[in-house]
mmCIF file of C-alpha atoms in Angstrom:
data_model
loop_
_atom_site.group_PDB
_atom_site.id
_atom_site.type_symbol
_atom_site.label_atom_id
_atom_site.label_comp_id
_atom_site.label_asym_id
_atom_site.label_seq_id
_atom_site.Cartn_x
_atom_site.Cartn_y
_atom_site.Cartn_z
ATOM 1 C CA UNK A 386 -18.683 47.790 -1.023
ATOM 2 C CA UNK A 387 -15.732 50.715 0.473
ATOM 3 C CA UNK A 388 -16.747 51.006 3.861
ATOM 4 C CA UNK A 389 -15.373 53.970 6.008
ATOM 5 C CA UNK A 390 -15.347 53.217 9.863
ATOM 6 C CA UNK A 391 -14.602 56.381 12.640
ATOM 7 C CA UNK A 392 -14.284 54.330 16.487
ATOM 8 C CA UNK A 393 -10.664 54.093 17.743
ATOM 9 C CA UNK A 394 -9.359 50.481 16.319
ATOM 10 C CA UNK A 395 -10.684 48.707 20.074
ATOM 11 C CA UNK A 396 -14.234 49.396 19.488
ATOM 12 C CA UNK A 397 -13.972 48.375 15.637
ATOM 13 C CA UNK A 398 -11.508 45.929 14.869
ATOM 14 C CA UNK A 399 -13.876 43.094 15.121
ATOM 15 C CA UNK A 400 -16.485 44.972 12.481
ATOM 16 C CA UNK A 401 -12.927 46.005 10.048
ATOM 17 C CA UNK A 402 -12.214 42.107 10.169
ATOM 18 C CA UNK A 403 -16.276 41.055 9.562
ATOM 19 C CA UNK A 404 -16.136 43.093 6.530
ATOM 20 C CA UNK A 405 -13.375 42.066 5.153
ATOM 21 C CA UNK A 406 -14.329 38.137 5.667
ATOM 22 C CA UNK A 407 -16.936 39.661 3.218
ATOM 23 C CA UNK A 408 -15.385 41.042 0.849
ATOM 24 C CA UNK A 409 -15.576 44.748 1.190
ATOM 25 C CA UNK A 410 -12.949 46.954 1.508
ATOM 26 C CA UNK A 411 -12.546 48.752 4.398
ATOM 27 C CA UNK A 412 -10.719 51.893 5.473
ATOM 28 C CA UNK A 413 -10.229 52.982 9.378
ATOM 29 C CA UNK A 414 -10.250 56.988 10.505
ATOM 30 C CA UNK A 415 -10.085 56.876 14.062
ATOM 31 C CA UNK A 416 -11.770 59.815 14.888
ATOM 32 C CA UNK A 417 -11.728 60.333 18.429
ATOM 33 C CA UNK A 418 -9.692 58.982 21.627
ATOM 34 C CA UNK A 419 -10.601 57.978 24.566
ATOM 35 C CA UNK A 420 -9.145 59.038 28.441
ATOM 36 C CA UNK A 421 -9.643 57.774 31.552
ATOM 37 C CA UNK A 422 -11.000 60.237 34.627
ATOM 38 C CA UNK A 423 -9.915 59.815 37.762
ATOM 39 C CA UNK A 424 -13.190 58.990 39.657
ATOM 40 C CA UNK A 425 -14.599 58.553 43.375
ATOM 41 C CA UNK A 426 -16.200 54.883 43.144
ATOM 42 C CA UNK A 427 -17.784 55.169 46.978
ATOM 43 C CA UNK A 428 -21.424 55.854 45.005
ATOM 44 C CA UNK A 429 -21.164 52.255 43.290
ATOM 45 C CA UNK A 430 -20.426 50.344 46.400
ATOM 46 C CA UNK A 431 -24.252 50.632 47.563
ATOM 47 C CA UNK A 432 -26.075 51.389 44.370
ATOM 48 C CA UNK A 433 -28.882 48.740 43.432
ATOM 49 C CA UNK A 434 -28.786 48.883 39.425
ATOM 50 C CA UNK A 435 -26.478 50.220 37.327
ATOM 51 C CA UNK A 436 -26.913 52.040 33.869
ATOM 52 C CA UNK A 437 -24.402 52.257 31.157
ATOM 53 C CA UNK A 438 -24.612 53.944 28.312
ATOM 54 C CA UNK A 439 -21.501 53.026 26.019
ATOM 55 C CA UNK A 440 -18.831 50.522 26.015
ATOM 56 C CA UNK A 441 -16.482 52.292 27.295
ATOM 57 C CA UNK A 442 -17.513 53.214 30.396
ATOM 58 C CA UNK A 443 -17.375 49.573 31.566
ATOM 59 C CA UNK A 444 -13.558 49.603 30.006
ATOM 60 C CA UNK A 445 -12.683 52.327 32.388
ATOM 61 C CA UNK A 446 -14.705 50.967 35.559
ATOM 62 C CA UNK A 447 -12.859 49.149 38.057
ATOM 63 C CA UNK A 448 -15.120 46.256 38.088
ATOM 64 C CA UNK A 449 -13.540 44.574 41.423
ATOM 65 C CA UNK A 450 -15.716 45.857 44.312
ATOM 66 C CA UNK A 451 -18.788 45.664 42.167
ATOM 67 C CA UNK A 452 -22.142 43.239 42.800
ATOM 68 C CA UNK A 453 -22.011 41.743 39.089
ATOM 69 C CA UNK A 454 -25.651 40.929 40.146
ATOM 70 C CA UNK A 455 -27.569 43.883 40.759
ATOM 71 C CA UNK A 456 -29.694 45.217 37.522
ATOM 72 C CA UNK A 457 -27.341 46.410 34.989
ATOM 73 C CA UNK A 458 -29.042 49.226 32.459
ATOM 74 C CA UNK A 459 -27.650 48.885 29.273
ATOM 75 C CA UNK A 460 -28.162 50.919 25.790
ATOM 76 C CA UNK A 461 -27.394 48.541 22.788
ATOM 77 C CA UNK A 462 -26.074 45.446 21.958
ATOM 78 C CA UNK A 463 -22.433 46.249 22.416
ATOM 79 C CA UNK A 464 -22.433 48.205 25.715
ATOM 80 C CA UNK A 465 -24.659 44.673 26.474
ATOM 81 C CA UNK A 466 -21.831 42.395 25.132
ATOM 82 C CA UNK A 467 -18.985 44.410 26.958
ATOM 83 C CA UNK A 468 -21.306 44.048 30.482
ATOM 84 C CA UNK A 469 -21.300 40.159 29.916
ATOM 85 C CA UNK A 470 -17.688 39.923 29.358
ATOM 86 C CA UNK A 471 -16.855 41.863 32.690
ATOM 87 C CA UNK A 472 -19.668 39.539 34.846
ATOM 88 C CA UNK A 473 -22.509 41.506 34.744
ATOM 89 C CA UNK A 474 -25.415 38.895 35.334
ATOM 90 C CA UNK A 475 -28.662 40.796 35.285
ATOM 91 C CA UNK A 476 -28.440 42.781 32.599
ATOM 92 C CA UNK A 477 -31.219 44.666 30.616
ATOM 93 C CA UNK A 478 -30.374 45.876 27.610
ATOM 94 C CA UNK A 479 -32.156 48.567 24.590
ATOM 95 C CA UNK A 480 -32.403 48.537 21.317
ATOM 96 C CA UNK A 481 -30.008 51.436 20.939
ATOM 97 C CA UNK A 482 -31.344 54.632 22.246
ATOM 98 C CA UNK A 483 -31.793 56.402 25.149
ATOM 99 C CA UNK A 484 -35.413 56.774 25.190
ATOM 100 C CA UNK A 485 -36.360 52.705 25.273
ATOM 101 C CA UNK A 486 -33.516 52.957 28.140
ATOM 102 C CA UNK A 487 -35.403 55.298 30.177
ATOM 103 C CA UNK A 488 -38.654 52.605 29.454
ATOM 104 C CA UNK A 489 -36.757 49.873 30.278
ATOM 105 C CA UNK A 490 -35.814 51.586 33.415
ATOM 106 C CA UNK A 491 -39.098 52.217 34.734
ATOM 107 C CA UNK A 492 -40.455 49.236 33.552
ATOM 108 C CA UNK A 493 -37.612 46.959 36.161
ATOM 109 C CA UNK A 494 -36.852 49.419 38.704
ATOM 110 C CA UNK A 495 -38.885 50.875 40.860
ATOM 111 C CA UNK A 496 -38.075 54.119 42.432
ATOM 112 C CA UNK A 497 -38.163 52.922 45.703
ATOM 113 C CA UNK A 498 -35.916 49.851 45.070
ATOM 114 C CA UNK A 499 -32.941 52.283 45.898
ATOM 115 C CA UNK A 500 -30.144 54.205 44.511
ATOM 116 C CA UNK A 501 -28.840 54.268 40.372
ATOM 117 C CA UNK A 502 -25.520 54.941 39.638
ATOM 118 C CA UNK A 503 -25.215 56.410 35.974
ATOM 119 C CA UNK A 504 -21.502 55.703 34.539
ATOM 120 C CA UNK A 505 -20.572 58.169 31.712
ATOM 121 C CA UNK A 506 -18.680 60.138 29.492
ATOM 122 C CA UNK A 507 -18.006 64.136 30.325
ATOM 123 C CA UNK A 508 -20.241 64.123 27.153
ATOM 124 C CA UNK A 509 -23.458 62.803 26.928
ATOM 125 C CA UNK A 510 -26.306 63.007 23.964
ATOM 126 C CA UNK A 511 -29.065 62.907 26.492
ATOM 127 C CA UNK A 512 -29.472 63.922 30.267
ATOM 128 C CA UNK A 513 -30.695 60.516 31.417
ATOM 129 C CA UNK A 514 -29.979 61.256 35.041
ATOM 130 C CA UNK A 515 -31.795 64.575 34.894
ATOM 131 C CA UNK A 516 -34.715 62.741 33.532
ATOM 132 C CA UNK A 517 -35.047 59.460 36.026
ATOM 133 C CA UNK A 518 -34.545 62.684 38.911
ATOM 134 C CA UNK A 519 -37.596 64.438 37.656
ATOM 135 C CA UNK A 520 -39.356 60.697 38.074
ATOM 136 C CA UNK A 521 -38.278 60.549 40.909
ATOM 137 C CA UNK A 522 -35.328 58.029 41.083
ATOM 138 C CA UNK A 523 -32.347 58.810 43.401
ATOM 139 C CA UNK A 524 -29.358 58.588 40.638
ATOM 140 C CA UNK A 525 -25.428 59.493 40.425
ATOM 141 C CA UNK A 526 -23.710 60.552 37.456
ATOM 142 C CA UNK A 527 -20.256 59.341 37.539
ATOM 143 C CA UNK A 528 -17.960 60.008 34.562
ATOM 144 C CA UNK A 529 -15.284 57.502 34.302
ATOM 145 C CA UNK A 530 -13.805 59.282 30.997
ATOM 146 C CA UNK A 531 -13.116 61.391 28.389
ATOM 147 C CA UNK A 532 -13.115 61.675 24.823
ATOM 148 C CA UNK A 533 -10.157 63.751 22.648
ATOM 149 C CA UNK A 534 -11.042 64.658 19.252
ATOM 150 C CA UNK A 535 -7.724 63.381 17.269
ATOM 151 C CA UNK A 536 -6.978 66.059 14.488
ATOM 152 C CA UNK A 537 -3.384 64.793 12.700
ATOM 153 C CA UNK A 538 -4.072 62.139 10.063
ATOM 154 C CA UNK A 539 -2.147 60.572 7.961
ATOM 155 C CA UNK A 540 -1.502 62.741 4.737
ATOM 156 C CA UNK A 541 -0.730 59.213 2.662
ATOM 157 C CA UNK A 542 -4.279 58.307 3.838
ATOM 158 C CA UNK A 543 -6.287 61.369 3.353
ATOM 159 C CA UNK A 544 -4.924 60.956 -1.175
ATOM 160 C CA UNK A 545 -6.185 57.720 -1.176
ATOM 161 C CA UNK A 546 -9.291 58.590 0.281
ATOM 162 C CA UNK A 547 -10.135 61.334 -2.467
ATOM 163 C CA UNK A 548 -9.221 58.571 -5.322
ATOM 164 C CA UNK A 549 -11.167 55.945 -3.523
ATOM 165 C CA UNK A 550 -13.968 57.643 -1.816
ATOM 166 C CA UNK A 551 -16.510 54.996 0.386
ATOM 167 C CA UNK A 552 -19.998 53.796 0.052
ATOM 168 C CA UNK A 553 -20.585 54.476 3.274
ATOM 169 C CA UNK A 554 -19.317 55.599 5.761
ATOM 170 C CA UNK A 555 -20.493 55.092 10.461
ATOM 171 C CA UNK A 556 -20.411 57.594 12.266
ATOM 172 C CA UNK A 557 -21.708 56.760 16.344
ATOM 173 C CA UNK A 558 -22.279 59.894 18.173
ATOM 174 C CA UNK A 559 -21.990 63.924 17.928
ATOM 175 C CA UNK A 560 -18.101 63.924 19.141
ATOM 176 C CA UNK A 561 -17.572 61.829 16.608
ATOM 177 C CA UNK A 562 -19.911 63.954 13.797
ATOM 178 C CA UNK A 563 -18.589 67.043 14.685
ATOM 179 C CA UNK A 564 -14.723 65.484 14.766
ATOM 180 C CA UNK A 565 -15.625 64.190 11.455
ATOM 181 C CA UNK A 566 -16.973 67.889 9.695
ATOM 182 C CA UNK A 567 -14.166 69.318 11.314
ATOM 183 C CA UNK A 568 -12.209 66.614 9.356
ATOM 184 C CA UNK A 569 -13.648 67.164 5.813
ATOM 185 C CA UNK A 570 -13.150 70.887 6.010
ATOM 186 C CA UNK A 571 -9.542 70.974 7.031
ATOM 187 C CA UNK A 572 -9.064 68.490 4.753
ATOM 188 C CA UNK A 573 -11.145 70.705 1.933
ATOM 189 C CA UNK A 574 -13.169 67.843 0.375
ATOM 190 C CA UNK A 575 -16.413 69.028 1.060
ATOM 191 C CA UNK A 576 -17.753 67.872 -1.645
ATOM 192 C CA UNK A 577 -16.858 64.781 -2.466
ATOM 193 C CA UNK A 578 -19.469 62.927 -0.209
ATOM 194 C CA UNK A 579 -21.923 63.064 -2.812
ATOM 195 C CA UNK A 580 -22.226 59.186 -3.267
ATOM 196 C CA UNK A 581 -21.902 58.402 -0.121
ATOM 197 C CA UNK A 582 -23.821 56.860 2.297
ATOM 198 C CA UNK A 583 -23.738 58.440 5.955
ATOM 199 C CA UNK A 584 -24.944 56.002 8.813
ATOM 200 C CA UNK A 585 -25.124 57.713 11.774
ATOM 201 C CA UNK A 586 -26.615 56.392 15.639
ATOM 202 C CA UNK A 587 -28.650 59.815 15.899
ATOM 203 C CA UNK A 588 -30.573 62.332 14.531
ATOM 204 C CA UNK A 589 -28.480 65.155 16.146
ATOM 205 C CA UNK A 590 -25.288 63.701 14.900
ATOM 206 C CA UNK A 591 -26.681 63.653 11.147
ATOM 207 C CA UNK A 592 -27.577 67.003 11.461
ATOM 208 C CA UNK A 593 -23.667 68.569 12.377
ATOM 209 C CA UNK A 594 -23.475 66.597 8.704
ATOM 210 C CA UNK A 595 -26.226 68.163 6.783
ATOM 211 C CA UNK A 596 -24.551 70.502 5.399
ATOM 212 C CA UNK A 597 -22.508 68.149 3.476
ATOM 213 C CA UNK A 598 -23.838 66.756 0.626
ATOM 214 C CA UNK A 599 -24.674 63.256 0.741
ATOM 215 C CA UNK A 600 -26.483 59.961 -0.984
ATOM 216 C CA UNK A 601 -28.571 59.216 1.861
ATOM 217 C CA UNK A 602 -28.269 59.509 5.342
ATOM 218 C CA UNK A 603 -29.879 56.625 7.605
ATOM 219 C CA UNK A 604 -29.953 56.523 11.422
ATOM 220 C CA UNK A 605 -28.746 53.390 12.950
ATOM 221 C CA UNK A 606 -28.136 50.954 16.225
ATOM 222 C CA UNK A 607 -24.982 49.801 17.472
ATOM 223 C CA UNK A 608 -25.015 45.812 15.986
ATOM 224 C CA UNK A 609 -26.739 47.045 12.446
ATOM 225 C CA UNK A 610 -23.110 48.140 10.494
ATOM 226 C CA UNK A 611 -23.484 44.324 8.536
ATOM 227 C CA UNK A 612 -27.156 44.509 8.115
ATOM 228 C CA UNK A 613 -26.989 48.096 6.016
ATOM 229 C CA UNK A 614 -24.739 46.908 4.115
ATOM 230 C CA UNK A 615 -27.546 45.192 2.297
ATOM 231 C CA UNK A 616 -29.845 48.205 2.338
ATOM 232 C CA UNK A 617 -27.934 50.521 0.189
#
């Protein structure tokens, strides 16, 4: 099976190796690049709980001043793994979507317990902080990275892709979906995806790519990539 992965190499190198071990052909098209954003860490010092909806938020965070024993809420398995590697001891993880994460926070952290801090990128798919404020929580959103759209891709890669189109493409965010749609249109390959299964982490991401004709569209959670290979 031919699999196309679209995350930055740091975020999918393990998956590339795993899929190759299973005997699959893997192509890599990094749609986005991630860049750290300077931030004021004063709001972190007195927080009683911390929220991550992306592993990149942990990657670009100065962890030295943070109490690793505070409650740490993660959106899914990949973020949970990154938090464990960073030394957090009290991790509560959802199953890959913000709706479940919101419920877990409400179940495990009272609004009277103190300040929460939500570490994120510039663009988020759901206003988690605003929803918690509406529920009476004290929360600060801290932005510590931004996402850039890659626009230049090797012509040799594109030509090889046209000859051997992937059976599966994994898309991880709305930003990725927008970047992928631009790639498809710029390369004028809109009509080559009818035998490709599109895997998206949210309906919002899949809706961006609905104008392209796919074999099937699946919604998945991070960590389910290998499982999905056997669903098509």
